[in-house]
Amino acid sequence: MARDGAVYACQSCGAVQTKWAGQCPACAGWNTLVEELQARPPGAMAPSKTSKMRGLAFEGLADQTPAPPRIATGVDEFDRVCGGGVVPGSAILLGGDPGVGKSTLLLQVAAQAALRGARCAYISGEEAVEQVRARAQRMGLGDAPVKLAAETALRAISDGLKREAFDLVVIDSIQTLWSDAHEAGPGSVTQVRAAAGELVRLAKSRGVAIVLVGHVTKEGTIAGPRVIEHMVDAVLSFEGERGYPFRILRGAKNRFGATDEIGVFEMGDAGLAEVKNPSALFLNTSGERAAGAAVFAGIEGSRPVLVEFQALVAPSAYGTPRRAVVGWDSGRLAMVLAVLEARCGLSLGDRDVYLNVAGGLRITEPAADLAAAAALASSALDQALPQDCVVFGEISLSGEVRSVSRMESRLKEAAKLGFRRALGPAEMDGAGAMATTGAARLTDVVRRIGDASWD
Ligand code: TYD
Ligand code: MG
């Protein structure tokens, strides 16, 4: 029996149920429902002072609103993903797997911003002050005037932020905070929501930009950052493949800028280094390009990025052939395989297929279809693509190669890196100053690869 006031909150999606169940009815996660006591009755809390009745005042759409001033933190890749710096009074959520480098990134951001004159604080609920200090020293930022604190009590943090004025405050992490107005444990949906709500209000009322760290967990033992995404102004995620030093900062939601922007970093001994030219990073420039490799001329946010797709098509040892993909969508791979099979006569149904995006980047653009298809056909036919060729184009189910956005910037970036040819949609011909091979149909591309006819 549920106790009075008890509800069951899914630690993964945040849905609240009145009865316990083994599987969350909302997100279908298993063992994610945890009993939580609701907040104390409203009488225990003073009504907000700002909720006094005021007349509703309309403004014209055409009235002028000055653009928000921004804090340039000095970490350019971070600033760009935020939309050109951090907006004062905004709340940003930075999500990512434990160990990916969130604390490292934000300590660097706070330290660099402080060196540029911003008043910054870094509040850690996970590490002692000495640990944070040692890390800053290792990164060569030991002298930055950042104020440090180790604290998990929400009340102490909010009192501290009311006493002293800051421009930028990092809270690491939202899941370690606890509010004494709620009985649920730290990391529960109730606590995470309460802490985020209070900190977002504080950010707005004090004009301080607050960055909240949120660990993403698959186990659902602590509430995921998803439960507070709607409260904050911007949601960023920090990603990286295991075994690669590269880290990608991606904007998932941004009230003050574009959301498809990425920042690229490389994790080293002295923290995260910004990578200004990601194309050079994701390309395998050493030696010949083997059969199965195709260089995709992509666009990530506002920047063109070149990255290698690598495919291996091999005889299958089992009845059910394997399909494995890293860095690309497996549904999209299935689609491209089906089109290659049905429209181009390439028989892949009984073979194992592996597809990799080099360097640990995750590609989501449909324009990558043709690069994946070219890599797969190149491996299946054992014919390498020309060394100096880039590929892009969307593929339709009927086997057409569709035009994609920003073809000129793609070609320009490729030319800058020494590529001399491009394989893509027919509309591409004449768009850039290199030898372009436009094709209306995928089957023409496959035929060219098989015959190695490029001139
Ligand atoms: P951290 O920022 O603590 O990750 P998160 O806050 O997302 O959990 O980063 C942890 C990893 O980064 C850890 O495995 C060590 C590595 N690291 C470096 O390689 N170089 C460095 O200079 C630092 C500070 C961390
Ligand atoms: Mg951390």
mmCIF file of C-alpha atoms in Angstrom, residues 15 56 90 96 104 106 167 193 208 221 223 241 264 272 277 300 302 306 312 343 349 375 405 409 421 441:
data_model
loop_
_atom_site.group_PDB
_atom_site.id
_atom_site.type_symbol
_atom_site.label_atom_id
_atom_site.label_comp_id
_atom_site.label_asym_id
_atom_site.label_seq_id
_atom_site.Cartn_x
_atom_site.Cartn_y
_atom_site.Cartn_z
ATOM 1 C CA ALA A 15 6.793 10.114 -15.139
ATOM 2 C CA LEU A 56 -0.696 41.934 -17.905
ATOM 3 C CA SER A 90 20.464 31.755 -18.241
ATOM 4 C CA GLY A 96 27.016 13.243 -20.457
ATOM 5 C CA THR A 104 37.148 19.051 -16.703
ATOM 6 C CA LEU A 106 33.475 23.296 -16.941
ATOM 7 C CA ASP A 167 28.477 36.124 -13.436
ATOM 8 C CA ARG A 193 13.597 18.748 -10.007
ATOM 9 C CA VAL A 208 23.851 34.892 -12.942
ATOM 10 C CA THR A 221 19.357 4.505 -10.299
ATOM 11 C CA ALA A 223 17.328 10.613 -12.225
ATOM 12 C CA GLU A 241 33.617 7.163 -27.903
ATOM 13 C CA VAL A 264 35.317 19.564 -30.738
ATOM 14 C CA LEU A 272 40.775 19.505 -22.943
ATOM 15 C CA ASN A 277 39.953 22.221 -37.579
ATOM 16 C CA GLU A 300 28.092 19.903 -38.352
ATOM 17 C CA SER A 302 27.769 25.916 -38.993
ATOM 18 C CA LEU A 306 35.179 15.845 -43.388
ATOM 19 C CA LEU A 312 33.534 -4.079 -44.316
ATOM 20 C CA ARG A 343 17.881 -1.096 -56.771
ATOM 21 C CA GLY A 349 21.647 -10.203 -47.602
ATOM 22 C CA ALA A 375 31.871 2.688 -48.634
ATOM 23 C CA SER A 405 22.070 21.622 -48.375
ATOM 24 C CA SER A 409 30.664 24.860 -48.446
ATOM 25 C CA ARG A 421 36.929 15.227 -56.825
ATOM 26 C CA ARG A 441 20.764 7.354 -59.283
#
